Short mmCIF file of C-alpha atoms and ligand atoms in Angstrom, two decimals:
data_model
loop_
_atom_site.label_atom_id
_atom_site.label_comp_id
_atom_site.label_asym_id
_atom_site.label_seq_id
_atom_site.Cartn_x
_atom_site.Cartn_y
_atom_site.Cartn_z
CA MET A 1 62.25 -6.93 37.49
CA PRO A 2 59.60 -3.42 37.93
CA GLU A 3 56.66 -3.88 35.55
CA ALA A 4 58.32 -2.65 31.59
CA LYS A 5 57.63 0.64 31.35
CA SER A 6 57.77 0.55 27.38
CA ASP A 7 53.82 -0.75 27.18
CA VAL A 8 53.54 3.20 25.47
CA SER A 9 50.13 3.59 27.67
CA ALA A 10 52.31 3.96 30.54
CA PHE A 11 53.96 7.16 29.25
CA ALA A 12 50.44 8.94 27.38
CA THR A 13 50.20 11.30 29.82
CA CYS A 14 52.05 14.59 30.08
CA ALA A 15 53.66 14.77 33.77
CA HIS A 16 55.73 17.96 33.15
CA ILE A 17 55.09 20.61 36.29
CA TYR A 18 55.94 24.00 34.47
CA LYS A 19 53.60 25.02 31.57
CA ASP A 20 53.82 28.51 30.53
CA ALA A 21 49.61 28.95 29.33
CA GLY A 22 50.63 31.61 26.69
CA LYS A 23 53.18 29.27 24.78
CA ALA A 24 53.36 25.39 23.71
CA HIS A 25 54.99 22.98 25.47
CA TYR A 26 57.28 20.50 24.31
CA CYS A 27 54.31 17.81 24.88
CA SER A 28 50.97 19.68 24.04
CA TYR A 29 53.37 21.41 20.72
CA ILE A 30 54.68 18.02 19.52
CA GLN A 31 51.55 16.26 20.82
CA VAL A 32 53.62 13.32 22.34
CA PRO A 33 50.99 11.57 24.86
CA GLY A 34 48.23 11.38 22.34
CA LEU A 35 50.66 10.11 19.58
CA LEU A 36 51.71 7.23 21.31
CA GLU A 37 48.12 6.40 22.71
CA THR A 38 47.91 5.85 18.72
CA PHE A 39 50.51 3.22 19.40
CA TYR A 40 48.88 -0.22 18.53
CA ARG A 41 48.10 -1.79 21.90
CA GLY A 42 48.90 -5.14 20.84
CA ALA A 43 51.92 -4.68 20.37
CA ARG A 44 53.61 -6.42 22.82
CA THR A 45 57.29 -8.27 21.26
CA THR A 46 60.36 -5.72 20.28
CA ASP A 47 59.64 -6.83 16.75
CA GLU A 48 55.92 -5.84 16.45
CA PHE A 49 57.77 -2.58 17.90
CA LEU A 50 59.60 -2.00 15.54
CA LEU A 51 56.98 -2.88 12.94
CA CYS A 52 54.71 -0.24 14.08
CA SER A 53 58.09 1.95 14.69
CA THR A 54 58.67 2.03 11.15
CA LEU A 55 55.11 2.25 9.54
CA TYR A 56 54.51 5.44 11.95
CA ALA A 57 58.02 7.18 10.80
CA SER A 58 57.21 6.19 7.35
CA LEU A 59 53.98 7.54 7.20
CA LEU A 60 55.17 10.86 8.95
CA TRP A 61 57.75 10.99 6.52
CA TRP A 62 55.71 10.60 3.34
CA ASN A 63 53.46 12.97 4.48
CA LEU A 64 56.16 15.77 4.34
CA GLN A 65 57.57 14.47 1.35
CA GLN A 66 54.29 14.45 -0.74
CA LYS A 67 53.66 18.07 0.41
CA GLU A 68 56.72 18.86 -0.92
CA LEU A 69 56.53 17.26 -4.25
CA ASP A 70 52.86 18.73 -4.83
CA ALA A 71 54.60 22.03 -4.14
CA LEU A 72 57.14 21.87 -6.36
CA LEU A 73 54.35 20.52 -9.30
CA ARG A 74 52.54 23.84 -8.64
CA LEU A 75 55.03 25.54 -9.40
CA ALA A 76 56.08 23.72 -12.59
CA GLU A 77 52.36 23.82 -13.87
CA ALA A 78 51.65 27.59 -12.90
CA GLY A 79 54.17 27.61 -16.41
CA GLN A 80 55.78 30.80 -15.37
CA ALA A 81 59.79 31.59 -15.20
CA LEU A 82 60.51 31.29 -11.39
CA SER A 83 61.94 34.09 -10.02
CA PRO A 84 65.01 34.08 -7.96
CA GLU A 85 63.13 33.50 -4.49
CA GLN A 86 61.18 30.71 -6.30
CA LEU A 87 64.52 29.08 -7.28
CA TYR A 88 66.27 29.02 -3.75
CA ASP A 89 62.68 27.83 -2.72
CA ALA A 90 62.52 24.92 -5.00
CA LEU A 91 65.53 23.94 -4.08
CA LYS A 92 65.37 23.68 -0.41
CA ARG A 93 62.05 21.54 -1.21
CA ILE A 94 64.18 19.37 -3.11
CA ASN A 95 67.03 19.57 -0.81
CA ARG A 96 64.46 18.38 1.76
CA CYS A 97 63.19 15.17 -0.23
CA VAL A 98 65.97 13.78 -1.06
CA GLU A 99 66.90 13.77 2.37
CA ILE A 100 63.83 12.08 3.25
CA ASP A 101 64.52 9.64 0.49
CA ARG A 102 67.76 8.78 2.66
CA ILE A 103 66.22 8.31 5.94
CA MET A 104 63.64 6.17 4.29
CA LEU A 105 66.28 3.47 2.89
CA GLN A 106 68.03 3.66 6.06
CA GLN A 107 65.53 2.48 7.71
CA GLY A 108 64.04 -0.01 5.15
CA ILE A 109 67.17 -1.74 5.82
CA ILE A 110 66.72 -1.53 9.59
CA ALA A 111 63.10 -3.06 9.20
CA ARG A 112 64.18 -5.28 6.58
CA SER A 113 67.42 -6.96 8.48
CA GLU A 114 65.24 -7.39 11.75
CA LEU A 115 62.25 -8.19 10.61
CA LEU A 116 62.38 -10.16 7.17
CA ARG A 117 64.83 -12.50 8.66
CA HIS A 118 63.91 -15.81 9.93
CA ASN A 119 61.35 -15.83 12.61
CA PRO A 120 60.30 -12.69 13.21
CA GLN A 121 58.47 -12.34 17.05
CA ILE A 122 55.47 -11.10 15.99
CA ASN A 123 52.39 -12.57 16.75
CA PHE A 124 49.34 -11.43 14.58
CA ARG A 125 48.84 -11.51 11.08
CA LEU A 126 47.18 -8.45 8.69
CA ALA A 127 43.79 -8.96 7.05
CA ALA A 128 44.03 -10.23 3.76
CA GLY A 129 44.13 -7.35 0.84
CA ASP A 130 44.96 -4.63 3.31
CA MET A 131 48.67 -4.84 2.01
CA ASN A 132 47.35 -2.39 -0.65
CA GLN A 133 46.49 -0.14 2.35
CA LEU A 134 49.42 2.09 1.82
CA ASP A 135 48.07 4.01 -1.15
CA VAL A 136 50.61 6.68 -0.23
CA PHE A 137 52.75 4.65 -2.82
CA THR A 138 50.44 4.78 -5.77
CA HIS A 139 50.16 8.53 -4.92
CA THR A 140 53.74 9.20 -4.38
CA ALA A 141 54.76 6.84 -8.08
CA ARG A 142 51.97 9.29 -9.99
CA GLN A 143 54.11 12.35 -8.11
CA THR A 144 57.15 11.40 -9.41
CA ARG A 145 55.97 10.55 -12.84
CA HIS A 146 54.73 14.06 -13.18
CA LEU A 147 57.88 15.76 -11.98
CA GLU A 148 59.62 14.16 -14.20
CA GLN A 149 57.33 15.45 -17.10
CA ALA A 150 57.30 19.00 -15.92
CA LEU A 151 61.55 18.96 -15.93
CA SER A 152 61.47 20.78 -18.74
CA SER A 153 58.46 23.45 -17.58
CA PHE A 154 60.91 24.56 -14.85
CA LYS A 155 62.68 27.75 -16.37
CA LEU A 156 63.83 30.78 -14.64
CA LYS A 157 62.93 34.55 -15.28
CA GLU A 158 64.81 36.21 -18.26
CA GLY A 159 67.89 37.63 -17.97
CA ALA A 160 68.81 35.04 -14.95
CA ASP A 161 72.31 33.53 -14.62
CA GLU A 162 72.49 30.67 -16.38
CA ALA A 163 74.62 28.32 -13.90
CA ALA A 164 71.50 29.28 -11.12
CA SER A 165 69.05 27.63 -14.64
CA GLU A 166 71.44 24.77 -14.83
CA HIS A 167 71.91 24.51 -10.86
CA LEU A 168 68.17 23.86 -10.65
CA LEU A 169 68.00 21.41 -13.20
CA SER A 170 70.45 19.11 -12.11
CA SER A 171 69.08 19.23 -8.32
CA LEU A 172 65.71 18.24 -10.14
CA LYS A 173 67.31 15.67 -12.38
CA ASP A 174 69.14 14.53 -9.37
CA LEU A 175 65.64 14.86 -7.27
CA THR A 176 63.54 12.74 -9.91
CA LEU A 177 66.67 9.86 -10.35
CA THR A 178 67.35 9.45 -6.74
CA HIS A 179 63.61 9.41 -5.77
CA ALA A 180 62.43 6.89 -8.33
CA ASP A 181 65.37 4.53 -7.17
CA SER A 182 64.65 4.84 -3.02
CA PHE A 183 61.09 4.55 -3.76
CA ASN A 184 61.27 1.33 -6.08
CA THR A 185 63.68 -0.43 -2.88
CA ILE A 186 61.06 1.10 -0.69
CA GLN A 187 58.09 0.00 -2.55
CA ARG A 188 59.89 -3.46 -2.85
CA ASP A 189 60.05 -3.98 0.86
CA PHE A 190 57.20 -2.53 2.38
CA ARG A 191 54.94 -5.33 -0.15
CA ASP A 192 57.25 -8.09 1.04
CA LEU A 193 57.31 -6.93 4.78
CA LEU A 194 53.01 -6.31 4.43
CA TRP A 195 52.81 -9.70 2.56
CA ALA A 196 55.12 -11.28 4.75
CA MET A 197 52.50 -9.92 7.64
CA HIS A 198 49.99 -11.63 5.86
CA GLU A 199 50.97 -15.24 5.44
CA ARG A 200 52.24 -15.51 8.38
CA PRO A 201 51.17 -18.91 10.58
CA ALA A 202 49.91 -16.39 13.60
CA PRO A 203 46.64 -16.87 15.01
CA LYS A 204 45.58 -13.81 15.66
CA VAL A 205 43.90 -11.88 12.29
CA VAL A 206 44.19 -7.78 13.27
CA GLU A 207 42.64 -5.48 10.53
CA PHE A 208 45.76 -2.90 9.14
CA GLU A 209 43.85 0.00 10.33
CA LYS A 210 44.12 -1.53 13.82
CA VAL A 211 47.56 -1.62 13.88
CA VAL A 212 48.64 1.22 11.95
CA PRO A 213 45.70 4.30 12.32
CA VAL A 214 47.11 6.22 9.62
CA GLU A 215 44.50 9.19 10.07
CA ALA A 216 45.27 9.65 14.02
CA ILE A 217 48.90 9.61 13.43
CA LEU A 218 48.65 12.29 10.64
CA GLY A 219 46.09 14.40 12.63
CA PHE A 220 48.40 15.30 15.37
CA ALA A 221 50.53 17.92 13.33
CA ARG A 222 47.96 18.84 11.61
CA ALA A 223 45.71 19.70 14.58
CA THR A 224 49.27 21.76 16.13
CA LEU A 225 49.26 23.65 12.85
CA GLU A 226 45.50 24.39 13.46
CA LYS A 227 45.93 25.91 16.61
CA HIS A 228 48.92 28.15 15.89
CA HIS A 229 49.22 28.82 12.23
CA PRO A 230 46.58 27.31 10.20
CA GLN A 231 47.52 29.29 7.09
CA ALA A 232 50.76 26.51 7.41
CA LEU A 233 47.93 24.14 6.67
CA ALA A 234 46.75 26.39 3.31
CA PRO A 235 47.14 23.82 -0.05
CA ASP A 236 49.40 26.51 -1.36
CA ALA A 237 51.14 27.13 1.96
CA ARG A 238 54.16 29.18 1.57
CA THR A 239 56.34 26.66 3.62
CA ASN A 240 56.12 23.10 4.52
CA ASP A 241 59.31 24.41 7.81
CA GLU A 242 56.93 23.97 10.84
CA LEU A 243 55.20 21.20 9.62
CA THR A 244 58.87 19.84 9.14
CA PHE A 245 59.75 20.67 12.40
CA ILE A 246 56.83 18.82 14.02
CA THR A 247 57.24 15.77 11.97
CA ALA A 248 61.34 15.45 12.60
CA HIS A 249 60.17 15.12 16.19
CA GLN A 250 57.53 12.87 16.26
CA ALA A 251 59.23 10.85 13.52
CA PHE A 252 61.56 10.79 16.57
CA GLU A 253 59.04 10.20 19.36
CA VAL A 254 57.39 7.15 17.72
CA TRP A 255 61.06 5.39 17.10
CA PHE A 256 61.39 6.30 20.94
CA PRO A 257 58.79 3.34 22.08
CA SER A 258 61.02 0.29 19.72
CA VAL A 259 64.31 1.46 21.51
CA ILE A 260 62.62 1.44 25.04
CA HIS A 261 60.94 -1.95 24.49
CA ALA A 262 64.50 -3.13 23.03
CA ILE A 263 66.52 -1.99 25.97
CA GLN A 264 64.14 -3.14 28.40
CA GLU A 265 64.11 -6.64 26.50
CA ALA A 266 67.74 -7.06 26.73
CA THR A 267 68.02 -6.51 30.25
CA ARG A 268 65.24 -8.91 31.27
CA LEU A 269 67.31 -10.97 29.06
CA LEU A 270 70.60 -10.68 30.59
CA GLN A 271 68.51 -11.08 34.19
CA LEU A 272 67.45 -14.59 33.41
CA ARG A 273 70.00 -17.40 34.72
CA PRO A 274 71.66 -18.68 32.09
CA ALA A 275 71.70 -14.92 30.85
CA GLN A 276 70.52 -15.11 27.12
CA THR A 277 73.74 -13.23 26.11
CA TRP A 278 73.52 -13.44 22.20
CA GLU A 279 69.78 -12.91 22.21
CA ALA A 280 70.41 -9.60 24.06
CA GLU A 281 72.95 -9.08 21.83
CA GLY A 282 71.42 -8.27 19.13
CA LEU A 283 69.08 -6.70 20.44
CA VAL A 284 71.49 -3.91 21.58
CA ARG A 285 72.62 -4.34 18.17
CA ARG A 286 69.58 -3.25 16.77
CA VAL A 287 69.61 -0.32 19.24
CA ALA A 288 72.92 0.98 18.00
CA GLU A 289 71.79 0.95 14.44
CA ILE A 290 68.45 2.68 15.42
CA PHE A 291 70.70 5.88 17.00
CA SER A 292 72.32 5.70 13.50
CA LEU A 293 69.41 6.17 11.80
CA PHE A 294 68.91 9.18 13.96
CA GLY A 295 71.59 10.89 13.26
CA ARG A 296 70.53 10.82 9.70
CA MET A 297 67.04 12.22 10.96
CA ILE A 298 68.69 15.30 12.58
CA HIS A 299 69.65 15.96 9.33
CA ILE A 300 65.85 16.65 8.91
CA PRO A 301 65.36 20.18 11.11
CA GLN A 302 68.78 21.30 8.89
CA THR A 303 66.64 21.42 5.14
CA MET A 304 65.15 24.83 6.81
CA THR A 305 67.95 27.78 8.20
CA ALA A 306 68.21 29.02 11.14
CA SER A 307 65.72 32.46 9.73
CA ASP A 308 62.98 29.69 8.23
CA TYR A 309 63.14 28.42 12.20
CA ILE A 310 62.98 32.30 13.48
CA GLU A 311 59.98 32.36 11.49
CA PHE A 312 57.62 30.57 14.13
CA ARG A 313 60.17 28.94 16.93
CA ASP A 314 58.72 32.10 19.19
CA GLN A 315 55.74 29.51 19.52
CA LEU A 316 58.12 26.77 21.24
CA GLN A 317 59.83 29.71 23.27
CA ALA A 318 60.34 27.77 26.73
CA GLY A 319 60.13 24.36 25.49
CA SER A 320 62.56 21.73 23.65
CA GLY A 321 63.24 18.31 22.96
CA VAL A 322 64.44 18.53 27.03
CA GLU A 323 61.02 18.04 27.80
CA SER A 324 61.25 14.76 25.70
CA PHE A 325 60.05 12.09 28.92
CA GLN A 326 60.66 9.05 26.39
CA PHE A 327 64.70 10.53 25.65
CA ARG A 328 64.89 10.07 29.74
CA ALA A 329 63.39 6.42 29.61
CA ILE A 330 65.91 5.70 27.06
CA GLU A 331 69.22 6.71 28.90
CA LEU A 332 67.61 5.27 32.34
CA SER A 333 66.23 2.12 30.95
CA ALA A 334 69.90 2.12 29.26
CA GLY A 335 72.01 3.01 32.39
CA LEU A 336 73.06 6.62 33.26
CA ARG A 337 72.50 7.04 36.92
CA ASP A 338 75.38 9.93 37.30
CA LYS A 339 74.46 12.12 40.65
CA ARG A 340 75.18 15.39 38.44
CA TYR A 341 72.41 14.29 36.10
CA ARG A 342 70.10 13.48 38.32
CA LYS A 343 70.64 16.97 40.05
CA ILE A 344 69.90 18.60 36.75
CA MET A 345 66.85 16.75 36.26
CA GLU A 346 65.66 17.62 39.20
CA ARG A 347 66.38 21.31 39.22
CA MET A 348 64.78 20.82 35.94
CA LYS A 349 61.66 19.42 37.42
CA LEU A 350 61.56 17.27 34.84
CA LEU A 351 62.28 13.88 36.51
CA THR A 352 58.84 12.90 36.53
CA ASP A 353 57.25 10.08 39.05
CA ASP A 354 57.40 7.28 35.91
CA LEU A 355 60.81 8.39 35.37
CA GLU A 356 61.64 7.90 39.62
CA ILE A 357 60.60 4.20 38.95
CA LEU A 358 63.05 3.47 36.11
CA TRP A 359 65.80 5.80 38.12
CA ASP A 360 65.41 2.84 40.61
CA ALA A 361 64.52 -0.19 38.38
CA PRO A 362 67.78 -2.37 37.38
CA SER A 363 69.34 -0.75 34.10
CA LEU A 364 70.66 -2.43 31.19
CA ASN A 365 74.12 -1.21 32.40
CA MET A 366 73.53 -2.86 35.41
CA ALA A 367 72.03 -6.39 34.30
CA PHE A 368 75.26 -6.59 31.97
CA MET A 369 77.35 -6.21 35.23
CA ASP A 370 75.52 -8.44 36.81
CA THR A 371 76.00 -11.08 34.20
CA LEU A 372 79.82 -10.59 34.03
CA ALA A 373 79.63 -11.22 38.35
CA GLY A 374 77.75 -14.19 37.70
CA ARG A 375 80.18 -15.66 35.19
CA GLY A 376 83.01 -15.07 37.70
CA ILE A 377 84.63 -12.02 35.83
CA PHE A 378 84.04 -9.72 38.49
CA ALA A 379 84.93 -11.01 42.70
CA ALA A 380 83.00 -9.68 45.53
CA GLY A 381 84.64 -5.83 46.57
CA ASP A 382 86.51 -5.40 43.41
CA ASP A 383 86.00 -1.37 43.11
CA PRO A 384 85.44 0.30 40.07
CA THR A 385 89.03 0.49 38.67
CA THR A 386 89.78 -3.71 39.17
CA LYS A 387 86.35 -4.30 37.14
CA ALA A 388 87.41 -1.94 34.30
CA ARG A 389 91.00 -3.42 33.95
CA LYS A 390 88.77 -7.00 34.02
CA ILE A 391 86.51 -5.74 31.13
CA ALA A 392 89.71 -4.62 29.38
CA GLU A 393 91.05 -8.35 29.89
CA LEU A 394 87.53 -9.42 28.29
CA LEU A 395 88.24 -7.46 24.87
CA VAL A 396 90.04 -9.94 23.28
CA PRO A 397 90.66 -9.87 19.55
CA ALA A 398 88.08 -11.94 17.57
CA SER A 399 90.78 -14.68 16.50
CA PHE A 400 91.75 -15.23 19.92
CA ALA A 401 90.66 -18.33 21.82
CA ASN A 402 87.81 -16.50 24.56
CA PRO A 403 85.48 -18.87 26.54
CA ASN A 404 83.61 -15.41 27.11
CA VAL A 405 82.81 -14.49 23.70
CA ASP A 406 79.31 -13.72 23.92
CA LEU A 407 80.31 -11.57 26.80
CA THR A 408 82.86 -9.34 24.28
CA ALA A 409 80.39 -8.97 21.63
CA LEU A 410 78.10 -7.33 24.04
CA ALA A 411 80.47 -5.44 25.53
CA GLU A 412 81.40 -4.30 22.42
CA SER A 413 77.63 -3.77 20.92
CA LEU A 414 76.91 -1.71 24.03
CA VAL A 415 79.56 0.55 23.44
CA ARG A 416 78.71 1.06 19.97
CA PHE A 417 75.18 1.77 21.03
CA GLU A 418 77.01 4.93 23.42
CA GLN A 419 79.02 5.70 20.57
CA ASN A 420 76.34 6.38 18.63
CA VAL A 421 73.94 8.32 21.18
CA GLU A 422 77.31 10.46 21.59
CA LEU A 423 76.93 10.76 17.71
CA TRP A 424 73.56 12.16 17.80
CA ARG A 425 74.38 13.79 20.66
CA THR A 426 77.13 15.92 19.06
CA ASP A 427 75.35 16.35 15.85
CA HIS A 428 72.26 17.49 17.58
CA ILE A 429 74.51 20.19 19.00
CA ALA A 430 76.10 21.36 16.18
CA MET A 431 72.51 21.76 14.92
CA VAL A 432 71.42 24.03 17.61
CA THR A 433 74.30 26.04 17.07
CA ARG A 434 73.46 26.76 13.72
CA MET A 435 69.63 27.02 14.68
CA ILE A 436 69.96 29.42 17.32
CA GLY A 437 73.50 30.73 17.73
CA ARG A 438 75.45 30.16 21.25
CA LYS A 439 73.46 32.77 23.72
CA THR A 440 70.09 31.67 23.35
CA GLY A 441 68.74 29.95 26.55
CA THR A 442 65.25 27.99 25.84
CA GLY A 443 64.06 24.94 27.46
CA ALA A 444 66.84 24.46 30.39
CA ALA A 445 67.58 27.85 31.27
CA THR A 446 64.26 28.30 32.13
CA TYR A 447 63.20 24.98 34.00
CA ALA A 448 66.70 26.01 35.99
CA GLN A 449 65.42 29.94 36.88
CA LEU A 450 62.19 28.31 38.12
CA ALA A 451 63.95 26.00 40.52
CA ASN A 452 66.23 29.01 41.62
CA PRO A 453 65.86 33.03 39.58
CA ALA A 454 68.94 33.77 41.45
CA ASP A 455 71.29 30.68 40.94
CA PRO A 456 74.62 31.83 40.59
CA GLU A 457 75.00 28.94 38.37
CA LYS A 458 71.94 29.75 35.67
CA MET A 459 74.31 30.57 32.96
CA HIS A 460 75.14 27.13 32.64
CA PHE A 461 72.02 25.83 31.80
CA ASP A 462 71.87 28.50 28.84
CA SER A 463 71.19 25.56 25.32
CA LEU A 464 75.09 25.39 24.31
CA PRO A 465 76.66 25.09 28.11
CA TYR A 466 74.03 22.87 29.01
CA LEU A 467 74.38 20.46 26.06
CA ARG A 468 77.68 20.60 26.15
CA ASN A 469 77.65 19.15 29.97
CA THR A 470 75.48 15.86 27.94
CA LEU A 471 78.64 15.12 26.48
CA THR A 472 80.79 14.91 29.62
CA TYR A 473 78.67 13.51 32.30
CA GLN A 474 76.33 12.10 30.63
CA LYS A 475 78.02 7.90 30.22
CA ILE A 476 75.49 5.09 30.37
CA PHE A 477 78.10 2.28 30.16
CA PRO A 478 81.02 4.11 32.50
CA LEU A 479 83.02 1.19 32.85
CA LEU A 480 82.80 0.18 29.54
CA TRP A 481 85.07 3.50 28.61
CA ASP A 482 86.61 3.54 31.41
CA ALA A 483 87.94 -0.26 30.52
CA ARG A 484 89.54 1.52 27.17
CA ASP A 485 92.48 3.51 29.67
CA PHE A 486 93.66 -0.31 30.61
CA MET A 487 93.50 -2.42 27.13
CA HIS A 488 97.51 -1.52 26.89
CA GLU A 489 97.89 -3.16 30.55
CA ARG A 490 96.09 -6.42 29.48
CA SER A 491 97.90 -9.69 30.24
C1 HEM B 1 65.51 23.33 15.16
C2 HEM B 1 65.47 22.28 15.52
C3 HEM B 1 65.90 21.86 17.21
C4 HEM B 1 66.75 23.10 17.75
C5 HEM B 1 66.73 24.35 17.50
C6 HEM B 1 66.55 22.29 19.19
C7 HEM B 1 67.00 22.89 20.26
C8 HEM B 1 67.59 22.04 21.57
C9 HEM B 1 67.91 22.85 23.05
C10 HEM B 1 68.60 24.19 22.21
C11 HEM B 1 68.18 21.76 23.58
C12 HEM B 1 68.53 22.04 24.72
C13 HEM B 1 67.62 22.67 26.13
C14 HEM B 1 67.40 23.63 25.97
O1 HEM B 1 67.88 25.05 25.98
O2 HEM B 1 66.28 23.58 25.95
C15 HEM B 1 67.69 20.87 22.86
C16 HEM B 1 67.43 19.66 23.71
C17 HEM B 1 66.75 18.47 22.82
N1 HEM B 1 67.01 18.10 21.93
FE1 HEM B 1 66.64 19.85 20.48
N2 HEM B 1 66.76 20.77 18.99
C18 HEM B 1 65.87 20.81 17.88
C19 HEM B 1 65.66 19.76 16.88
C20 HEM B 1 65.67 18.54 17.85
C21 HEM B 1 65.02 17.02 16.98
C22 HEM B 1 64.44 16.92 16.04
C23 HEM B 1 65.23 16.58 18.72
C24 HEM B 1 64.30 14.89 18.36
C25 HEM B 1 63.88 14.57 19.52
C26 HEM B 1 65.57 16.72 19.43
C27 HEM B 1 65.58 16.31 20.52
C28 HEM B 1 66.33 16.82 21.62
C29 HEM B 1 66.66 16.59 23.55
C30 HEM B 1 66.01 14.72 23.42
C31 HEM B 1 67.27 17.04 23.95
C32 HEM B 1 67.44 16.71 25.47
C33 HEM B 1 68.48 16.95 25.35
C34 HEM B 1 69.36 16.17 26.42
O3 HEM B 1 69.11 16.87 27.73
O4 HEM B 1 71.05 15.16 26.97
N3 HEM B 1 65.65 18.18 18.96
N4 HEM B 1 67.30 20.74 21.77
#
């Protein structure tokens, strides 16, 4: 097995070939290499990675939510009746805060069930007193209280539609209730988690700020805005849309190391003899859960409208998540090896040296196929169709006698993982259509033209054709899907 790439420092430099000097590139705009540099260097186990991802993503979301709550409070404290535009703006901020609460809850469920369970693999403990480091709780609790008290201060201008006024008040009420509810749960879970991390019998004691460098993590979005739109940082900034866009991408990027690490660890466990199939299954289930969280996270950019997005999207004209090298690392570590995919990545010059290494390394899919062969499910010389038929035989109902129940469970979890990837892709495509329509080409189109400006196929690289293709040729576990076609033939 080649050296694990999930050491995030391995990805800490941007190796992309193309950069337009006049425009921001994904890596510099989202500040991915820098953001990953802040990832706790002592993290080794999948649980330690998960702890860091959860804490970093939470900080990013809280930062955004606090800014929106502050903006709402300012509106209330100004004591003036709101214009129709201010009403529309307030509703947007309310919606964003509620969406963030939902994500935080779903994220909290993952952290609780994976890290507060029996014996998580965390080999350090937090120093005493560090459990109170997240003063974000005190601040947010104060904001929520103020907002509740300010409810009666929100008024619309004389003559405003009564229904509009009613709509605003009920949305605010909903926000204060949802927020107070979710906030209490999240606060309880985080306190439990941090206390558990303090009381562990681990020999190594680490200070909280070493594990979670709060200022550094939050500093990256600030630096991007300072460079491109400093007015967005003013305390009374007109909107937090660009911060929302940056934060959403950054939250994904701080989750990605946990996904990459869990996939590579599951691969390693399957390569052991005997293969540790149940342990690997647990990790694959975790990755599937995280992708389900990603499905929720993609709602955050949609708390702005297409016209809000157009206000600042020019900065990222030629860039997009297509350049996320961690996303590619997930695909390759999991098992994507489709030759059409490779051709497209080469054409767009996105297959960096680090990713080439992953292309040649054993993937989770390969390790699972080897495990099936090792268990005698496959015979030497089986062609892909025969293998798919044999996998179909393995997928028996839970109540049936089954000597390979661990492999059946693992096969189902792998499919669930890929299903959640596809759901994410589908949601993302719908969101892209909503935001930029069907005609605009961004990163993919630019990259493809770089490779060959006269390319007769270049229209396939416009955003939507490109993204739709990703749903057809990018199967990570192709035989597990093919097996579905043979289920009805099972003996
Ligand atoms: C307003 C929000 C967003 C818009 C308009 C948008 C737009 C696009 C477009 C047009 C593409 C296709 C490639 C291209 O033409 O450049 C793309 C790809 C991609 N985007 Fe987004 N995106 C948004 C939000 C996000 C977020 C929050 C993430 C999270 C990391 C993300 C991750 C990706 C990834 C990973 C790809 C590559 C997909 C693949 O090649 O399989 N995007 N995006």
